[in-house]
Amino acid sequence: MTQAGRARVAVIPARGGSKRVPRKNVRLMSGRPLVAWAVLTALSAHHVDRVVVSTDDAEVAEAALTAGAEVPFVRSADLSDDHTPLVPVVADAVERLGLDRDDAVCCIYPTAIGLLPEDIDAGAVLLDETAASYVVGVVRYGHPVQRALAQGDDGLLEMVDPSLALVRTQDLPPRWHDAGQLVWGRAGAWLDRTPVLTAARGLELPAWRAIDLDTEDDWVRAELLRPLIAVERLGYPASDPEPKETA
């Protein structure tokens, strides 16, 4: 619980459908269903009281329960298609769980294979310290986006903003993008359907760990990085030991 006695709940939205990487939330990653890694990471965080998975899929629910999460309801079909945005899904979970408006709710993406418990804890602390409605995990662009190029139909390149052609990259201010890893928010903000990026503070995450599993190439990169991510997690007690290889 927070110092004020408010609950802190992690909600992991993990539907069964996925077009680009089919059934990815139950696909095995380093010996476990993908959703299980998000559950175990959330369970290891010091600032999370409950871990709840919102899903429309029985196999995802079983994997989540086995990993230690709660699955107290089945998400409706109208909140489980390819076009459903994040906020209504989390708001639905907040309503079903009967949370108070002052409670803190962390949406953890099931694909956040590089997320650490310490990231979740840092976001919780920042939410307590700020007046913002949300705290969003962000990644700094590696190259100034102000120097972006466009390619015309003829194949020729041109600067999107030619006025910056002679400005040194080190003189351009940094920019960030949503890392697609976690969003801490006040339950009232989720319930009010407040758009996340209109009332948020950023929690900067290392770019190498901010993996978004949208393609098979992403999956291969995540599998290669998993051993390094496991080492980084040694500062937190494991909720469950690493799966052992069978003979």
PDB file of N, CA, C and O in Angstrom, residues 72-110:
ATOM      1  N   PRO A  72      -9.742 -12.215 -12.455  1.00  0.00           N
ATOM      2  CA  PRO A  72     -11.062 -12.242 -11.823  1.00  0.00           C
ATOM      3  C   PRO A  72     -12.241 -12.025 -12.765  1.00  0.00           C
ATOM      4  O   PRO A  72     -13.396 -12.108 -12.329  1.00  0.00           O
ATOM      5  N   PHE A  73     -11.959 -11.741 -14.029  1.00  0.00           N
ATOM      6  CA  PHE A  73     -13.053 -11.521 -14.980  1.00  0.00           C
ATOM      7  C   PHE A  73     -12.565 -11.824 -16.389  1.00  0.00           C
ATOM      8  O   PHE A  73     -11.356 -11.923 -16.636  1.00  0.00           O
ATOM      9  N   VAL A  74     -13.512 -11.989 -17.307  1.00  0.00           N
ATOM     10  CA  VAL A  74     -13.203 -12.200 -18.724  1.00  0.00           C
ATOM     11  C   VAL A  74     -13.491 -10.898 -19.459  1.00  0.00           C
ATOM     12  O   VAL A  74     -14.599 -10.355 -19.366  1.00  0.00           O
ATOM     13  N   ARG A  75     -12.518 -10.394 -20.167  1.00  0.00           N
ATOM     14  CA  ARG A  75     -12.717  -9.146 -20.910  1.00  0.00           C
ATOM     15  C   ARG A  75     -13.707  -9.361 -22.053  1.00  0.00           C
ATOM     16  O   ARG A  75     -13.645 -10.382 -22.742  1.00  0.00           O
ATOM     17  N   SER A  76     -14.575  -8.411 -22.264  1.00  0.00           N
ATOM     18  CA  SER A  76     -15.608  -8.536 -23.296  1.00  0.00           C
ATOM     19  C   SER A  76     -14.998  -8.419 -24.691  1.00  0.00           C
ATOM     20  O   SER A  76     -13.927  -7.819 -24.884  1.00  0.00           O
ATOM     21  N   ALA A  77     -15.690  -8.977 -25.667  1.00  0.00           N
ATOM     22  CA  ALA A  77     -15.194  -8.985 -27.047  1.00  0.00           C
ATOM     23  C   ALA A  77     -15.049  -7.580 -27.615  1.00  0.00           C
ATOM     24  O   ALA A  77     -14.143  -7.318 -28.412  1.00  0.00           O
ATOM     25  N   ASP A  78     -15.928  -6.656 -27.219  1.00  0.00           N
ATOM     26  CA  ASP A  78     -15.862  -5.313 -27.785  1.00  0.00           C
ATOM     27  C   ASP A  78     -14.658  -4.526 -27.275  1.00  0.00           C
ATOM     28  O   ASP A  78     -14.352  -3.460 -27.798  1.00  0.00           O
ATOM     29  N   LEU A  79     -13.948  -5.060 -26.262  1.00  0.00           N
ATOM     30  CA  LEU A  79     -12.721  -4.431 -25.777  1.00  0.00           C
ATOM     31  C   LEU A  79     -11.497  -5.281 -26.119  1.00  0.00           C
ATOM     32  O   LEU A  79     -10.437  -5.110 -25.527  1.00  0.00           O
ATOM     33  N   SER A  80     -11.651  -6.184 -27.084  1.00  0.00           N
ATOM     34  CA  SER A  80     -10.573  -7.131 -27.385  1.00  0.00           C
ATOM     35  C   SER A  80     -10.207  -7.192 -28.858  1.00  0.00           C
ATOM     36  O   SER A  80      -9.533  -8.136 -29.282  1.00  0.00           O
ATOM     37  N   ASP A  81     -10.650  -6.204 -29.647  1.00  0.00           N
ATOM     38  CA  ASP A  81     -10.314  -6.255 -31.067  1.00  0.00           C
ATOM     39  C   ASP A  81      -9.053  -5.443 -31.354  1.00  0.00           C
ATOM     40  O   ASP A  81      -8.426  -4.873 -30.461  1.00  0.00           O
ATOM     41  N   ASP A  82      -8.668  -5.407 -32.629  1.00  0.00           N
ATOM     42  CA  ASP A  82      -7.413  -4.772 -33.027  1.00  0.00           C
ATOM     43  C   ASP A  82      -7.430  -3.258 -32.871  1.00  0.00           C
ATOM     44  O   ASP A  82      -6.376  -2.620 -32.910  1.00  0.00           O
ATOM     45  N   HIS A  83      -8.609  -2.672 -32.724  1.00  0.00           N
ATOM     46  CA  HIS A  83      -8.715  -1.213 -32.738  1.00  0.00           C
ATOM     47  C   HIS A  83      -9.033  -0.614 -31.369  1.00  0.00           C
ATOM     48  O   HIS A  83      -9.166   0.599 -31.246  1.00  0.00           O
ATOM     49  N   THR A  84      -9.123  -1.452 -30.348  1.00  0.00           N
ATOM     50  CA  THR A  84      -9.446  -0.951 -29.015  1.00  0.00           C
ATOM     51  C   THR A  84      -8.236  -0.266 -28.401  1.00  0.00           C
ATOM     52  O   THR A  84      -7.177  -0.879 -28.276  1.00  0.00           O
ATOM     53  N   PRO A  85      -8.356   1.005 -27.999  1.00  0.00           N
ATOM     54  CA  PRO A  85      -7.223   1.690 -27.379  1.00  0.00           C
ATOM     55  C   PRO A  85      -7.000   1.217 -25.946  1.00  0.00           C
ATOM     56  O   PRO A  85      -7.821   0.495 -25.358  1.00  0.00           O
ATOM     57  N   LEU A  86      -5.901   1.654 -25.373  1.00  0.00           N
ATOM     58  CA  LEU A  86      -5.482   1.177 -24.057  1.00  0.00           C
ATOM     59  C   LEU A  86      -6.399   1.657 -22.930  1.00  0.00           C
ATOM     60  O   LEU A  86      -6.796   0.863 -22.061  1.00  0.00           O
ATOM     61  N   VAL A  87      -6.732   2.936 -22.906  1.00  0.00           N
ATOM     62  CA  VAL A  87      -7.413   3.517 -21.751  1.00  0.00           C
ATOM     63  C   VAL A  87      -8.741   2.822 -21.434  1.00  0.00           C
ATOM     64  O   VAL A  87      -9.006   2.486 -20.267  1.00  0.00           O
ATOM     65  N   PRO A  88      -9.628   2.560 -22.409  1.00  0.00           N
ATOM     66  CA  PRO A  88     -10.874   1.875 -22.069  1.00  0.00           C
ATOM     67  C   PRO A  88     -10.665   0.480 -21.481  1.00  0.00           C
ATOM     68  O   PRO A  88     -11.460   0.038 -20.640  1.00  0.00           O
ATOM     69  N   VAL A  89      -9.618  -0.210 -21.902  1.00  0.00           N
ATOM     70  CA  VAL A  89      -9.343  -1.551 -21.372  1.00  0.00           C
ATOM     71  C   VAL A  89      -8.963  -1.469 -19.898  1.00  0.00           C
ATOM     72  O   VAL A  89      -9.452  -2.246 -19.062  1.00  0.00           O
ATOM     73  N   VAL A  90      -8.086  -0.528 -19.559  1.00  0.00           N
ATOM     74  CA  VAL A  90      -7.680  -0.385 -18.152  1.00  0.00           C
ATOM     75  C   VAL A  90      -8.843   0.156 -17.324  1.00  0.00           C
ATOM     76  O   VAL A  90      -9.074  -0.280 -16.193  1.00  0.00           O
ATOM     77  N   ALA A  91      -9.595   1.095 -17.890  1.00  0.00           N
ATOM     78  CA  ALA A  91     -10.767   1.632 -17.179  1.00  0.00           C
ATOM     79  C   ALA A  91     -11.757   0.514 -16.858  1.00  0.00           C
ATOM     80  O   ALA A  91     -12.344   0.478 -15.765  1.00  0.00           O
ATOM     81  N   ASP A  92     -11.941  -0.407 -17.794  1.00  0.00           N
ATOM     82  CA  ASP A  92     -12.830  -1.544 -17.572  1.00  0.00           C
ATOM     83  C   ASP A  92     -12.343  -2.377 -16.384  1.00  0.00           C
ATOM     84  O   ASP A  92     -13.148  -2.793 -15.531  1.00  0.00           O
ATOM     85  N   ALA A  93     -11.037  -2.613 -16.305  1.00  0.00           N
ATOM     86  CA  ALA A  93     -10.479  -3.382 -15.188  1.00  0.00           C
ATOM     87  C   ALA A  93     -10.669  -2.639 -13.867  1.00  0.00           C
ATOM     88  O   ALA A  93     -11.029  -3.243 -12.849  1.00  0.00           O
ATOM     89  N   VAL A  94     -10.434  -1.333 -13.875  1.00  0.00           N
ATOM     90  CA  VAL A  94     -10.605  -0.530 -12.658  1.00  0.00           C
ATOM     91  C   VAL A  94     -12.049  -0.619 -12.168  1.00  0.00           C
ATOM     92  O   VAL A  94     -12.312  -0.782 -10.963  1.00  0.00           O
ATOM     93  N   GLU A  95     -12.989  -0.523 -13.095  1.00  0.00           N
ATOM     94  CA  GLU A  95     -14.405  -0.597 -12.723  1.00  0.00           C
ATOM     95  C   GLU A  95     -14.757  -1.975 -12.162  1.00  0.00           C
ATOM     96  O   GLU A  95     -15.428  -2.095 -11.133  1.00  0.00           O
ATOM     97  N   ARG A  96     -14.298  -3.024 -12.832  1.00  0.00           N
ATOM     98  CA  ARG A  96     -14.632  -4.383 -12.399  1.00  0.00           C
ATOM     99  C   ARG A  96     -14.010  -4.714 -11.040  1.00  0.00           C
ATOM    100  O   ARG A  96     -14.580  -5.487 -10.245  1.00  0.00           O
ATOM    101  N   LEU A  97     -12.835  -4.136 -10.760  1.00  0.00           N
ATOM    102  CA  LEU A  97     -12.163  -4.397  -9.494  1.00  0.00           C
ATOM    103  C   LEU A  97     -12.700  -3.529  -8.362  1.00  0.00           C
ATOM    104  O   LEU A  97     -12.346  -3.739  -7.194  1.00  0.00           O
ATOM    105  N   GLY A  98     -13.529  -2.546  -8.703  1.00  0.00           N
ATOM    106  CA  GLY A  98     -14.104  -1.680  -7.691  1.00  0.00           C
ATOM    107  C   GLY A  98     -13.080  -0.825  -6.972  1.00  0.00           C
ATOM    108  O   GLY A  98     -13.216  -0.569  -5.763  1.00  0.00           O
ATOM    109  N   LEU A  99     -12.071  -0.346  -7.690  1.00  0.00           N
ATOM    110  CA  LEU A  99     -11.014   0.437  -7.060  1.00  0.00           C
ATOM    111  C   LEU A  99     -11.484   1.849  -6.746  1.00  0.00           C
ATOM    112  O   LEU A  99     -12.380   2.386  -7.404  1.00  0.00           O
ATOM    113  N   ASP A 100     -10.876   2.450  -5.733  1.00  0.00           N
ATOM    114  CA  ASP A 100     -11.142   3.842  -5.399  1.00  0.00           C
ATOM    115  C   ASP A 100     -10.429   4.759  -6.381  1.00  0.00           C
ATOM    116  O   ASP A 100      -9.376   4.400  -6.932  1.00  0.00           O
ATOM    117  N   ARG A 101     -10.951   5.945  -6.555  1.00  0.00           N
ATOM    118  CA  ARG A 101     -10.368   6.886  -7.510  1.00  0.00           C
ATOM    119  C   ARG A 101      -8.936   7.278  -7.137  1.00  0.00           C
ATOM    120  O   ARG A 101      -8.135   7.624  -8.000  1.00  0.00           O
ATOM    121  N   ASP A 102      -8.607   7.211  -5.848  1.00  0.00           N
ATOM    122  CA  ASP A 102      -7.265   7.589  -5.411  1.00  0.00           C
ATOM    123  C   ASP A 102      -6.254   6.454  -5.525  1.00  0.00           C
ATOM    124  O   ASP A 102      -5.056   6.671  -5.304  1.00  0.00           O
ATOM    125  N   ASP A 103      -6.701   5.260  -5.846  1.00  0.00           N
ATOM    126  CA  ASP A 103      -5.773   4.147  -5.984  1.00  0.00           C
ATOM    127  C   ASP A 103      -4.864   4.366  -7.200  1.00  0.00           C
ATOM    128  O   ASP A 103      -5.212   5.111  -8.123  1.00  0.00           O
ATOM    129  N   ALA A 104      -3.723   3.705  -7.185  1.00  0.00           N
ATOM    130  CA  ALA A 104      -2.773   3.807  -8.293  1.00  0.00           C
ATOM    131  C   ALA A 104      -2.808   2.519  -9.103  1.00  0.00           C
ATOM    132  O   ALA A 104      -2.779   1.419  -8.538  1.00  0.00           O
ATOM    133  N   VAL A 105      -2.877   2.661 -10.424  1.00  0.00           N
ATOM    134  CA  VAL A 105      -2.998   1.501 -11.310  1.00  0.00           C
ATOM    135  C   VAL A 105      -1.898   1.566 -12.366  1.00  0.00           C
ATOM    136  O   VAL A 105      -1.767   2.566 -13.078  1.00  0.00           O
ATOM    137  N   CYS A 106      -1.124   0.507 -12.447  1.00  0.00           N
ATOM    138  CA  CYS A 106      -0.038   0.440 -13.427  1.00  0.00           C
ATOM    139  C   CYS A 106      -0.414  -0.522 -14.541  1.00  0.00           C
ATOM    140  O   CYS A 106      -0.574  -1.731 -14.306  1.00  0.00           O
ATOM    141  N   CYS A 107      -0.564  -0.006 -15.732  1.00  0.00           N
ATOM    142  CA  CYS A 107      -0.763  -0.855 -16.904  1.00  0.00           C
ATOM    143  C   CYS A 107       0.603  -1.322 -17.384  1.00  0.00           C
ATOM    144  O   CYS A 107       1.460  -0.503 -17.740  1.00  0.00           O
ATOM    145  N   ILE A 108       0.816  -2.622 -17.366  1.00  0.00           N
ATOM    146  CA  ILE A 108       2.075  -3.212 -17.827  1.00  0.00           C
ATOM    147  C   ILE A 108       1.793  -3.993 -19.103  1.00  0.00           C
ATOM    148  O   ILE A 108       0.931  -4.888 -19.124  1.00  0.00           O
ATOM    149  N   TYR A 109       2.478  -3.647 -20.166  1.00  0.00           N
ATOM    150  CA  TYR A 109       2.264  -4.333 -21.432  1.00  0.00           C
ATOM    151  C   TYR A 109       2.804  -5.763 -21.342  1.00  0.00           C
ATOM    152  O   TYR A 109       3.923  -5.979 -20.858  1.00  0.00           O
ATOM    153  N   PRO A 110       2.053  -6.756 -21.820  1.00  0.00           N
ATOM    154  CA  PRO A 110       2.531  -8.143 -21.739  1.00  0.00           C
ATOM    155  C   PRO A 110       3.772  -8.388 -22.583  1.00  0.00           C
ATOM    156  O   PRO A 110       4.490  -9.359 -22.360  1.00  0.00           O
TER     157      PRO A 110
END
